[in-house]
PDB file of C-alpha atoms and ligand atoms in Angstrom:
ATOM      1  CA  MET A 484       8.160 107.900-174.236  1.00 75.00           C
ATOM      2  CA  ARG A 485      11.489 109.347-173.222  1.00 85.00           C
ATOM      3  CA  PRO A 486      14.409 108.573-175.537  1.00 94.00           C
ATOM      4  CA  ILE A 487      16.741 105.793-174.420  1.00 98.00           C
ATOM      5  CA  VAL A 488      19.896 107.142-172.743  1.00 98.00           C
ATOM      6  CA  ARG A 489      23.135 105.537-173.958  1.00 98.00           C
ATOM      7  CA  ILE A 490      25.745 105.039-171.234  1.00 98.00           C
ATOM      8  CA  ALA A 491      29.194 103.905-172.360  1.00 97.00           C
ATOM      9  CA  ALA A 492      31.225 101.723-169.991  1.00 97.00           C
ATOM     10  CA  ARG A 493      34.203 103.431-168.416  1.00 96.00           C
ATOM     11  CA  SER A 494      37.257 101.434-167.482  1.00 95.00           C
ATOM     12  CA  ALA A 495      37.941 100.930-163.781  1.00 93.00           C
ATOM     13  CA  ASP A 496      40.825  99.111-162.071  1.00 89.00           C
ATOM     14  CA  LEU A 497      39.924  96.657-159.304  1.00 84.00           C
ATOM     15  CA  GLY A 498      43.576  96.419-158.290  1.00 73.00           C
ATOM     16  CA  GLY A 499      46.159  93.932-159.496  1.00 70.00           C
ATOM     17  CA  GLY A 500      45.634  95.085-163.089  1.00 74.00           C
ATOM     18  CA  MET A 501      42.079  93.710-163.300  1.00 83.00           C
ATOM     19  CA  GLN A 502      40.128  96.059-165.571  1.00 90.00           C
ATOM     20  CA  VAL A 503      36.334  96.125-165.572  1.00 95.00           C
ATOM     21  CA  GLY A 504      33.698  98.124-167.411  1.00 97.00           C
ATOM     22  CA  ARG A 505      31.727 100.373-165.049  1.00 97.00           C
ATOM     23  CA  LEU A 506      28.161 101.299-166.054  1.00 98.00           C
ATOM     24  CA  LEU A 507      26.651 102.512-162.771  1.00 98.00           C
ATOM     25  CA  PRO A 508      26.900 104.984-161.253  1.00 97.00           C
ATOM     26  CA  SER A 509      27.412 107.122-164.341  1.00 97.00           C
ATOM     27  CA  ARG A 510      27.254 110.816-165.090  1.00 96.00           C
ATOM     28  CA  GLN A 511      23.970 110.316-166.965  1.00 97.00           C
ATOM     29  CA  GLN A 512      22.310 107.996-164.454  1.00 97.00           C
ATOM     30  CA  ARG A 513      23.366 107.133-160.917  1.00 97.00           C
ATOM     31  CA  MET A 514      20.944 104.312-160.093  1.00 98.00           C
ATOM     32  CA  VAL A 515      18.230 102.049-161.508  1.00 98.00           C
ATOM     33  CA  GLY A 516      15.808 101.566-158.631  1.00 98.00           C
ATOM     34  CA  ALA A 517      17.941 100.503-155.673  1.00 98.00           C
ATOM     35  CA  TRP A 518      20.592  99.052-158.060  1.00 98.00           C
ATOM     36  CA  CYS A 519      23.385 101.567-157.452  1.00 98.00           C
ATOM     37  CA  PHE A 520      26.475  99.963-158.976  1.00 98.00           C
ATOM     38  CA  LEU A 521      27.173  97.786-162.016  1.00 98.00           C
ATOM     39  CA  ASP A 522      30.554  96.502-163.179  1.00 98.00           C
ATOM     40  CA  GLN A 523      31.029  94.036-166.007  1.00 98.00           C
ATOM     41  CA  ALA A 524      34.144  91.923-165.407  1.00 96.00           C
ATOM     42  CA  GLY A 525      35.233  90.244-168.628  1.00 94.00           C
ATOM     43  CA  PRO A 526      34.635  88.194-170.597  1.00 95.00           C
ATOM     44  CA  VAL A 527      38.379  87.797-170.242  1.00 94.00           C
ATOM     45  CA  GLN A 528      40.863  85.008-170.843  1.00 94.00           C
ATOM     46  CA  PHE A 529      43.589  85.468-168.229  1.00 94.00           C
ATOM     47  CA  ALA A 530      47.191  84.827-169.232  1.00 93.00           C
ATOM     48  CA  ALA A 531      48.915  81.863-167.601  1.00 94.00           C
ATOM     49  CA  GLY A 532      49.609  82.613-163.951  1.00 93.00           C
ATOM     50  CA  HIS A 533      47.053  85.422-163.803  1.00 93.00           C
ATOM     51  CA  GLY A 534      43.545  85.807-162.413  1.00 94.00           C
ATOM     52  CA  MET A 535      41.286  88.160-160.479  1.00 94.00           C
ATOM     53  CA  HIS A 536      42.413  88.780-156.919  1.00 93.00           C
ATOM     54  CA  VAL A 537      40.560  91.500-155.025  1.00 94.00           C
ATOM     55  CA  GLY A 538      42.106  92.027-151.582  1.00 95.00           C
ATOM     56  CA  ALA A 539      40.197  92.543-148.334  1.00 97.00           C
ATOM     57  CA  HIS A 540      37.903  95.560-148.442  1.00 97.00           C
ATOM     58  CA  PRO A 541      34.894  96.713-146.409  1.00 98.00           C
ATOM     59  CA  HIS A 542      31.316  97.588-147.332  1.00 98.00           C
ATOM     60  CA  ILE A 543      28.475  99.322-145.496  1.00 98.00           C
ATOM     61  CA  GLY A 544      24.881 100.241-146.353  1.00 98.00           C
ATOM     62  CA  LEU A 545      24.497  97.982-149.399  1.00 98.00           C
ATOM     63  CA  GLN A 546      24.154  94.439-150.699  1.00 98.00           C
ATOM     64  CA  THR A 547      26.775  93.138-153.127  1.00 98.00           C
ATOM     65  CA  PHE A 548      25.162  90.992-155.806  1.00 98.00           C
ATOM     66  CA  THR A 549      27.413  88.793-157.947  1.00 98.00           C
ATOM     67  CA  TRP A 550      26.056  87.110-161.113  1.00 98.00           C
ATOM     68  CA  LEU A 551      28.602  84.689-162.495  1.00 98.00           C
ATOM     69  CA  ILE A 552      28.563  83.822-166.195  1.00 98.00           C
ATOM     70  CA  GLU A 553      31.971  82.148-166.765  1.00 97.00           C
ATOM     71  CA  GLY A 554      34.713  80.943-164.428  1.00 97.00           C
ATOM     72  CA  GLU A 555      34.796  80.216-160.699  1.00 98.00           C
ATOM     73  CA  VAL A 556      35.274  82.798-157.933  1.00 98.00           C
ATOM     74  CA  LEU A 557      35.942  82.162-154.259  1.00 98.00           C
ATOM     75  CA  HIS A 558      34.290  84.564-151.800  1.00 98.00           C
ATOM     76  CA  ARG A 559      35.612  84.894-148.252  1.00 98.00           C
ATOM     77  CA  ASP A 560      34.206  87.304-145.679  1.00 98.00           C
ATOM     78  CA  SER A 561      34.670  88.513-142.127  1.00 98.00           C
ATOM     79  CA  LEU A 562      31.665  86.477-140.931  1.00 98.00           C
ATOM     80  CA  GLY A 563      33.701  83.358-141.741  1.00 97.00           C
ATOM     81  CA  ASN A 564      31.902  82.441-144.953  1.00 98.00           C
ATOM     82  CA  GLU A 565      33.914  80.794-147.712  1.00 98.00           C
ATOM     83  CA  GLN A 566      31.837  80.150-150.825  1.00 98.00           C
ATOM     84  CA  LEU A 567      32.685  79.153-154.362  1.00 98.00           C
ATOM     85  CA  ILE A 568      30.405  80.641-157.001  1.00 98.00           C
ATOM     86  CA  ARG A 569      29.916  78.980-160.390  1.00 98.00           C
ATOM     87  CA  PRO A 570      28.198  80.078-163.625  1.00 98.00           C
ATOM     88  CA  GLY A 571      24.446  80.505-163.245  1.00 98.00           C
ATOM     89  CA  GLN A 572      24.696  81.296-159.526  1.00 98.00           C
ATOM     90  CA  VAL A 573      24.339  84.426-157.384  1.00 98.00           C
ATOM     91  CA  ASN A 574      26.227  85.486-154.261  1.00 98.00           C
ATOM     92  CA  LEU A 575      24.409  88.098-152.193  1.00 98.00           C
ATOM     93  CA  MET A 576      26.271  89.759-149.345  1.00 98.00           C
ATOM     94  CA  THR A 577      24.385  92.169-147.104  1.00 98.00           C
ATOM     95  CA  ALA A 578      26.854  94.657-145.653  1.00 98.00           C
ATOM     96  CA  GLY A 579      24.539  96.682-143.419  1.00 98.00           C
ATOM     97  CA  HIS A 580      26.591  97.915-140.441  1.00 98.00           C
ATOM     98  CA  GLY A 581      29.791  96.458-141.871  1.00 98.00           C
ATOM     99  CA  ILE A 582      31.506  93.464-143.451  1.00 98.00           C
ATOM    100  CA  ALA A 583      34.784  92.847-145.274  1.00 98.00           C
ATOM    101  CA  HIS A 584      35.510  90.324-148.019  1.00 98.00           C
ATOM    102  CA  THR A 585      37.958  89.085-150.644  1.00 97.00           C
ATOM    103  CA  GLU A 586      37.240  87.736-154.123  1.00 96.00           C
ATOM    104  CA  ASP A 587      39.604  85.426-156.007  1.00 96.00           C
ATOM    105  CA  SER A 588      39.160  83.629-159.297  1.00 95.00           C
ATOM    106  CA  LEU A 589      39.929  80.018-158.512  1.00 92.00           C
ATOM    107  CA  HIS A 590      42.360  78.893-161.220  1.00 90.00           C
ATOM    108  CA  GLU A 591      44.962  81.086-162.897  1.00 93.00           C
ATOM    109  CA  GLY A 592      44.921  81.336-166.683  1.00 94.00           C
ATOM    110  CA  ARG A 593      41.193  80.617-167.070  1.00 95.00           C
ATOM    111  CA  ARG A 594      38.237  82.604-168.351  1.00 96.00           C
ATOM    112  CA  LEU A 595      36.063  84.922-166.256  1.00 96.00           C
ATOM    113  CA  HIS A 596      32.837  86.780-166.935  1.00 97.00           C
ATOM    114  CA  ALA A 597      30.674  88.288-164.217  1.00 97.00           C
ATOM    115  CA  ALA A 598      28.318  91.140-163.461  1.00 98.00           C
ATOM    116  CA  GLN A 599      29.045  92.766-160.097  1.00 98.00           C
ATOM    117  CA  LEU A 600      26.133  94.768-158.764  1.00 98.00           C
ATOM    118  CA  TRP A 601      25.355  96.649-155.575  1.00 98.00           C
ATOM    119  CA  ILE A 602      21.911  97.311-154.143  1.00 98.00           C
ATOM    120  CA  ALA A 603      21.494 100.303-151.799  1.00 98.00           C
ATOM    121  CA  LEU A 604      19.757  99.278-148.575  1.00 98.00           C
ATOM    122  CA  PRO A 605      16.663 101.349-147.696  1.00 98.00           C
ATOM    123  CA  PRO A 606      16.842 103.808-144.773  1.00 95.00           C
ATOM    124  CA  GLY A 607      15.621 101.441-142.025  1.00 95.00           C
ATOM    125  CA  LEU A 608      18.097  98.710-143.014  1.00 98.00           C
ATOM    126  CA  GLN A 609      21.269 100.674-143.786  1.00 97.00           C
ATOM    127  CA  ASP A 610      22.747  99.688-140.433  1.00 97.00           C
ATOM    128  CA  CYS A 611      21.402  96.096-140.224  1.00 98.00           C
ATOM    129  CA  ALA A 612      23.473  93.074-139.184  1.00 98.00           C
ATOM    130  CA  PRO A 613      25.685  91.767-142.006  1.00 98.00           C
ATOM    131  CA  ASP A 614      24.778  88.543-143.787  1.00 98.00           C
ATOM    132  CA  PHE A 615      25.870  86.368-146.704  1.00 98.00           C
ATOM    133  CA  ALA A 616      23.791  84.045-148.886  1.00 98.00           C
ATOM    134  CA  HIS A 617      24.629  81.840-151.873  1.00 98.00           C
ATOM    135  CA  TYR A 618      21.945  80.986-154.439  1.00 98.00           C
ATOM    136  CA  PRO A 619      22.962  77.951-156.506  1.00 98.00           C
ATOM    137  CA  GLU A 620      19.601  77.671-158.326  1.00 98.00           C
ATOM    138  CA  LEU A 621      17.457  80.408-159.837  1.00 98.00           C
ATOM    139  CA  PRO A 622      14.205  80.295-161.825  1.00 98.00           C
ATOM    140  CA  ARG A 623      15.097  79.618-165.457  1.00 98.00           C
ATOM    141  CA  TRP A 624      12.789  79.161-168.421  1.00 98.00           C
ATOM    142  CA  ARG A 625      12.555  79.607-172.170  1.00 98.00           C
ATOM    143  CA  GLN A 626      10.628  82.312-173.961  1.00 97.00           C
ATOM    144  CA  GLY A 627      10.774  81.537-177.678  1.00 96.00           C
ATOM    145  CA  SER A 628      14.445  81.014-178.514  1.00 97.00           C
ATOM    146  CA  ALA A 629      15.686  82.972-175.479  1.00 98.00           C
ATOM    147  CA  CYS A 630      16.686  81.534-172.108  1.00 98.00           C
ATOM    148  CA  LEU A 631      15.579  83.707-169.176  1.00 98.00           C
ATOM    149  CA  THR A 632      17.107  83.495-165.694  1.00 98.00           C
ATOM    150  CA  LEU A 633      15.430  85.496-162.936  1.00 98.00           C
ATOM    151  CA  LEU A 634      18.102  86.901-160.610  1.00 99.00           C
ATOM    152  CA  ALA A 635      15.973  89.120-158.393  1.00 98.00           C
ATOM    153  CA  GLY A 636      12.313  90.074-157.947  1.00 98.00           C
ATOM    154  CA  THR A 637       9.344  88.823-159.946  1.00 98.00           C
ATOM    155  CA  HIS A 638       8.851  88.342-163.684  1.00 98.00           C
ATOM    156  CA  GLY A 639       6.700  86.081-165.859  1.00 96.00           C
ATOM    157  CA  GLY A 640       4.905  84.574-162.845  1.00 97.00           C
ATOM    158  CA  GLU A 641       8.203  83.520-161.231  1.00 98.00           C
ATOM    159  CA  THR A 642       9.856  84.968-158.135  1.00 98.00           C
ATOM    160  CA  ALA A 643      13.596  84.763-157.482  1.00 98.00           C
ATOM    161  CA  PRO A 644      14.720  83.473-154.064  1.00 98.00           C
ATOM    162  CA  THR A 645      17.326  86.229-153.619  1.00 98.00           C
ATOM    163  CA  HIS A 646      16.549  88.159-150.431  1.00 98.00           C
ATOM    164  CA  ILE A 647      16.317  91.836-151.326  1.00 98.00           C
ATOM    165  CA  HIS A 648      14.752  94.794-149.538  1.00 98.00           C
ATOM    166  CA  SER A 649      13.423  97.110-152.264  1.00 98.00           C
ATOM    167  CA  PRO A 650      11.082  96.539-155.230  1.00 98.00           C
ATOM    168  CA  LEU A 651      13.558  95.382-157.900  1.00 98.00           C
ATOM    169  CA  VAL A 652      13.946  93.031-160.803  1.00 99.00           C
ATOM    170  CA  GLY A 653      17.048  91.476-162.375  1.00 99.00           C
ATOM    171  CA  LEU A 654      16.705  89.260-165.450  1.00 99.00           C
ATOM    172  CA  ASP A 655      19.381  87.588-167.573  1.00 98.00           C
ATOM    173  CA  ILE A 656      18.322  86.944-171.166  1.00 98.00           C
ATOM    174  CA  ALA A 657      20.500  84.777-173.414  1.00 98.00           C
ATOM    175  CA  SER A 658      20.068  83.351-176.878  1.00 98.00           C
ATOM    176  CA  ASP A 659      22.308  81.002-178.876  1.00 98.00           C
ATOM    177  CA  ASP A 660      20.373  81.352-182.104  1.00 98.00           C
ATOM    178  CA  GLY A 661      19.083  84.900-181.802  1.00 98.00           C
ATOM    179  CA  ALA A 662      15.694  85.890-180.451  1.00 98.00           C
ATOM    180  CA  ALA A 663      12.990  88.524-180.644  1.00 98.00           C
ATOM    181  CA  LEU A 664      10.788  88.784-177.590  1.00 97.00           C
ATOM    182  CA  GLY A 665       8.398  91.054-175.744  1.00 97.00           C
ATOM    183  CA  LEU A 666       8.956  91.486-172.018  1.00 98.00           C
ATOM    184  CA  ASN A 667       6.223  92.813-169.752  1.00 98.00           C
ATOM    185  CA  LEU A 668       7.430  95.691-167.604  1.00 98.00           C
ATOM    186  CA  ASN A 669       6.077  97.504-164.551  1.00 98.00           C
ATOM    187  CA  PRO A 670       5.426 101.115-165.623  1.00 98.00           C
ATOM    188  CA  ASP A 671       6.232 102.327-162.078  1.00 98.00           C
ATOM    189  CA  PHE A 672       9.749 100.876-162.351  1.00 98.00           C
ATOM    190  CA  GLU A 673      12.684 102.477-164.117  1.00 98.00           C
ATOM    191  CA  TYR A 674      14.729 100.063-166.236  1.00 98.00           C
ATOM    192  CA  GLY A 675      18.137  99.660-167.775  1.00 98.00           C
ATOM    193  CA  LEU A 676      19.544  96.985-170.046  1.00 98.00           C
ATOM    194  CA  LEU A 677      23.175  96.004-170.549  1.00 98.00           C
ATOM    195  CA  PRO A 678      24.156  93.745-173.443  1.00 98.00           C
ATOM    196  CA  LEU A 679      26.780  91.529-171.774  1.00 98.00           C
ATOM    197  CA  LEU A 680      27.657  89.691-175.000  1.00 97.00           C
ATOM    198  CA  GLY A 681      26.791  90.376-178.628  1.00 98.00           C
ATOM    199  CA  THR A 682      24.211  93.021-179.449  1.00 98.00           C
ATOM    200  CA  ALA A 683      20.695  93.874-178.338  1.00 98.00           C
ATOM    201  CA  THR A 684      18.122  95.852-180.248  1.00 98.00           C
ATOM    202  CA  ILE A 685      15.640  97.718-178.058  1.00 97.00           C
ATOM    203  CA  CYS A 686      12.554  99.144-179.744  1.00 93.00           C
ATOM    204  CA  GLY A 687      14.557  99.299-182.992  1.00 93.00           C
ATOM    205  CA  GLU A 688      17.705 100.864-181.488  1.00 97.00           C
ATOM    206  CA  ARG A 689      20.868  98.790-181.589  1.00 98.00           C
ATOM    207  CA  PHE A 690      23.102  98.542-178.515  1.00 98.00           C
ATOM    208  CA  PRO A 691      26.504  96.849-178.684  1.00 96.00           C
ATOM    209  CA  GLY A 692      28.018  94.855-175.816  1.00 94.00           C
ATOM    210  CA  GLY A 693      29.175  97.065-172.959  1.00 91.00           C
ATOM    211  CA  GLU A 694      26.799  99.972-173.689  1.00 97.00           C
ATOM    212  CA  PHE A 695      24.073 100.444-171.071  1.00 98.00           C
ATOM    213  CA  ALA A 696      20.603 101.484-172.219  1.00 98.00           C
ATOM    214  CA  TYR A 697      18.726 103.497-169.567  1.00 98.00           C
ATOM    215  CA  LEU A 698      15.012 103.253-170.324  1.00 98.00           C
ATOM    216  CA  GLY A 699      13.440 105.336-167.528  1.00 98.00           C
ATOM    217  CA  THR A 700       9.940 104.714-166.177  1.00 98.00           C
ATOM    218  CA  GLY A 701       6.501 104.470-167.818  1.00 97.00           C
ATOM    219  CA  ARG A 702       7.043 101.465-170.101  1.00 97.00           C
ATOM    220  CA  GLU A 703       4.648  98.515-170.044  1.00 97.00           C
ATOM    221  CA  LYS A 704       6.506  96.410-172.567  1.00 97.00           C
ATOM    222  CA  LEU A 705       9.994  96.045-173.953  1.00 97.00           C
ATOM    223  CA  ASP A 706      10.557  94.831-177.501  1.00 97.00           C
ATOM    224  CA  LEU A 707      13.959  93.194-177.413  1.00 98.00           C
ATOM    225  CA  ALA A 708      15.905  91.435-180.138  1.00 98.00           C
ATOM    226  CA  LEU A 709      19.154  89.596-179.426  1.00 98.00           C
ATOM    227  CA  ALA A 710      21.649  88.651-182.139  1.00 98.00           C
ATOM    228  CA  ALA A 711      22.828  85.030-182.128  1.00 98.00           C
ATOM    229  CA  GLY A 712      25.154  84.352-179.202  1.00 98.00           C
ATOM    230  CA  SER A 713      24.002  87.435-177.286  1.00 98.00           C
ATOM    231  CA  ARG A 714      23.250  87.859-173.603  1.00 98.00           C
ATOM    232  CA  ALA A 715      21.710  90.860-171.852  1.00 98.00           C
ATOM    233  CA  LEU A 716      21.044  91.918-168.274  1.00 98.00           C
ATOM    234  CA  LEU A 717      17.781  93.744-167.560  1.00 98.00           C
ATOM    235  CA  LEU A 718      17.648  95.726-164.305  1.00 99.00           C
ATOM    236  CA  GLY A 719      14.577  97.462-162.948  1.00 98.00           C
ATOM    237  CA  GLY A 720      13.205  98.947-159.787  1.00 98.00           C
ATOM    238  CA  LEU A 721      11.053 101.562-158.158  1.00 98.00           C
ATOM    239  CA  PRO A 722      13.058 104.820-158.252  1.00 98.00           C
ATOM    240  CA  PHE A 723      14.911 105.003-154.935  1.00 97.00           C
ATOM    241  CA  ALA A 724      13.236 107.563-152.680  1.00 91.00           C
ATOM    242  CA  GLU A 725      16.281 108.823-150.783  1.00 91.00           C
ATOM    243  CA  PRO A 726      19.374 110.449-152.252  1.00 92.00           C
ATOM    244  CA  VAL A 727      22.253 108.030-151.694  1.00 96.00           C
ATOM    245  CA  LEU A 728      25.893 108.915-151.109  1.00 97.00           C
ATOM    246  CA  MET A 729      28.503 106.574-152.532  1.00 97.00           C
ATOM    247  CA  TRP A 730      32.184 106.736-151.730  1.00 97.00           C
ATOM    248  CA  TRP A 731      34.710 103.966-152.442  1.00 96.00           C
ATOM    249  CA  ASN A 732      33.010 100.771-151.164  1.00 97.00           C
ATOM    250  CA  PHE A 733      30.584 102.576-148.893  1.00 98.00           C
ATOM    251  CA  VAL A 734      26.944 103.563-149.396  1.00 98.00           C
ATOM    252  CA  GLY A 735      25.174 105.805-146.915  1.00 97.00           C
ATOM    253  CA  PHE A 736      22.805 108.647-146.289  1.00 96.00           C
ATOM    254  CA  SER A 737      25.323 110.952-144.575  1.00 96.00           C
ATOM    255  CA  LYS A 738      28.926 111.996-145.071  1.00 96.00           C
ATOM    256  CA  ALA A 739      29.507 111.452-141.356  1.00 95.00           C
ATOM    257  CA  ALA A 740      28.442 107.780-141.563  1.00 96.00           C
ATOM    258  CA  ILE A 741      30.764 107.184-144.510  1.00 97.00           C
ATOM    259  CA  ALA A 742      33.654 109.014-142.834  1.00 97.00           C
ATOM    260  CA  GLU A 743      33.181 106.884-139.708  1.00 97.00           C
ATOM    261  CA  ALA A 744      33.296 103.656-141.759  1.00 98.00           C
ATOM    262  CA  GLN A 745      36.438 104.858-143.521  1.00 97.00           C
ATOM    263  CA  ARG A 746      38.098 105.633-140.154  1.00 97.00           C
ATOM    264  CA  ASP A 747      37.032 102.258-138.733  1.00 98.00           C
ATOM    265  CA  TRP A 748      38.483 100.358-141.693  1.00 98.00           C
ATOM    266  CA  ALA A 749      41.727 102.357-141.702  1.00 96.00           C
ATOM    267  CA  SER A 750      42.247 101.805-137.962  1.00 96.00           C
ATOM    268  CA  GLY A 751      41.519  98.063-138.153  1.00 95.00           C
ATOM    269  CA  ASP A 752      38.468  98.451-135.909  1.00 96.00           C
ATOM    270  CA  ARG A 753      36.698  95.145-135.140  1.00 95.00           C
ATOM    271  CA  ARG A 754      33.575  96.523-136.833  1.00 97.00           C
ATOM    272  CA  PHE A 755      34.875  94.913-140.039  1.00 97.00           C
ATOM    273  CA  GLY A 756      36.896  91.972-138.703  1.00 91.00           C
ATOM    274  CA  PRO A 757      39.577  89.980-140.522  1.00 95.00           C
ATOM    275  CA  VAL A 758      38.832  87.987-143.679  1.00 96.00           C
ATOM    276  CA  GLY A 759      39.863  84.313-143.695  1.00 88.00           C
ATOM    277  CA  ASP A 760      43.333  83.864-142.226  1.00 90.00           C
ATOM    278  CA  GLY A 761      43.869  87.639-142.388  1.00 89.00           C
ATOM    279  CA  ARG A 762      46.750  87.328-144.862  1.00 91.00           C
ATOM    280  CA  ALA A 763      45.034  88.867-147.900  1.00 93.00           C
ATOM    281  CA  PRO A 764      46.244  92.404-148.626  1.00 94.00           C
ATOM    282  CA  ARG A 765      43.916  95.085-147.189  1.00 95.00           C
ATOM    283  CA  LEU A 766      42.767  97.609-149.788  1.00 95.00           C
ATOM    284  CA  MET A 767      42.824 101.220-148.614  1.00 95.00           C
ATOM    285  CA  PRO A 768      40.541 104.051-149.738  1.00 94.00           C
ATOM    286  CA  PRO A 769      41.767 107.358-151.109  1.00 94.00           C
ATOM    287  CA  PRO A 770      41.308 110.362-148.778  1.00 94.00           C
ATOM    288  CA  LEU A 771      37.695 111.470-148.368  1.00 94.00           C
ATOM    289  CA  PRO A 772      36.614 113.948-151.061  1.00 90.00           C
ATOM    290  CA  TRP A 773      35.056 116.306-148.468  1.00 86.00           C
ATOM    291  CA  ARG A 774      36.083 117.796-145.154  1.00 76.00           C
ATOM    292  CA  ILE A 775      34.371 116.425-142.080  1.00 65.00           C
ATOM    293  CA  VAL A 776      33.607 118.897-139.346  1.00 60.00           C
ATOM    294  CA  ASP A 777      33.343 116.926-136.096  1.00 51.00           C
TER     295      ASP A 777
HETATM  296 MN1   MN B1217      33.314  94.073-152.610  1.00 53.03          MN
END
C-alpha cells in the first residue's frame, strides 16, 4: 500500500476578502478521479455587516458542486436560476459550453461552512449545454455512531441522485460522539479524505482539520476514526483518463478552448449571458499564462 500523501490547505482569496482553504488542485495531487477542485470555505463567523459575495464569473468544461454545512447561500446564474442552498443540500451546476453565476451568503454577520468542488466533464461532454440542479435531499444513514450522507455516486447500497458523468463517489461522514468505522472502497478508484472539522485518523495516521489525505488506488477498505464533533469528506473516483487543463474558472482539454472562453467573457459575449439583473460586479481573469498562436 502506498503511503498516504499529506496535502496542506493553501489560502486563496475569492474576492471581497473571503479567504478559503484550497486542497485541489495541489502540487502533490491535481485530481481525485474527475474531482478537480476542492475549496473549504469556513467554518467562519462573519463580522456584522460582512458575508461571502462572489461576483459574476464564468465556467466552462466542468460541474460546480456545492456542499453546504452551515449558513445559507443564494446562487444566481445566467440561465435565470435563483436558488437558495441550506445545510445538508447540494447545488450542482453543469457549465459545459458556458455559464456564469454569482454566490452570496444570505444574511450578513452569520456563520458559513461549505465545501466547493468542481468535477471535470469527460471529453464528449466538455461542450454540453449548461444546466443547474438543486438537491434538497440526499441519502443519509447511520453507521455505528457516525452519520453518513451520500453526496455523489454509490456507497453502502445507496445511490445519490446527483447527476454526474464520471465514476465518482462523495461521502460526508460526521460524528457528535466520536466514531470508528470501516468503509468499503472500490480498489479501482483513487480516494482522498478531508477532515472538515475536528480530526480524523486513517489507518492509524492522524489528520487535523484542513489537511487533505490522498490515499491513491488499490484500497478495498478504509479504517477511519473520527474524534467527537468531527466531520470528514471522502472523495473517490476512477482516475481521469485525459490530462485536464485548468485556468481561472475554466477547465478544458486545450489552451485554445480556454483562451476562447477567456476572450468571450472579457468581451461580454452572449455565450455567458448576464446573471440576475446584471448589476453584480463581473470578476475578471488575470492574463493567460501562455501565449496563444492563432
Ligand atoms: Mn463559480
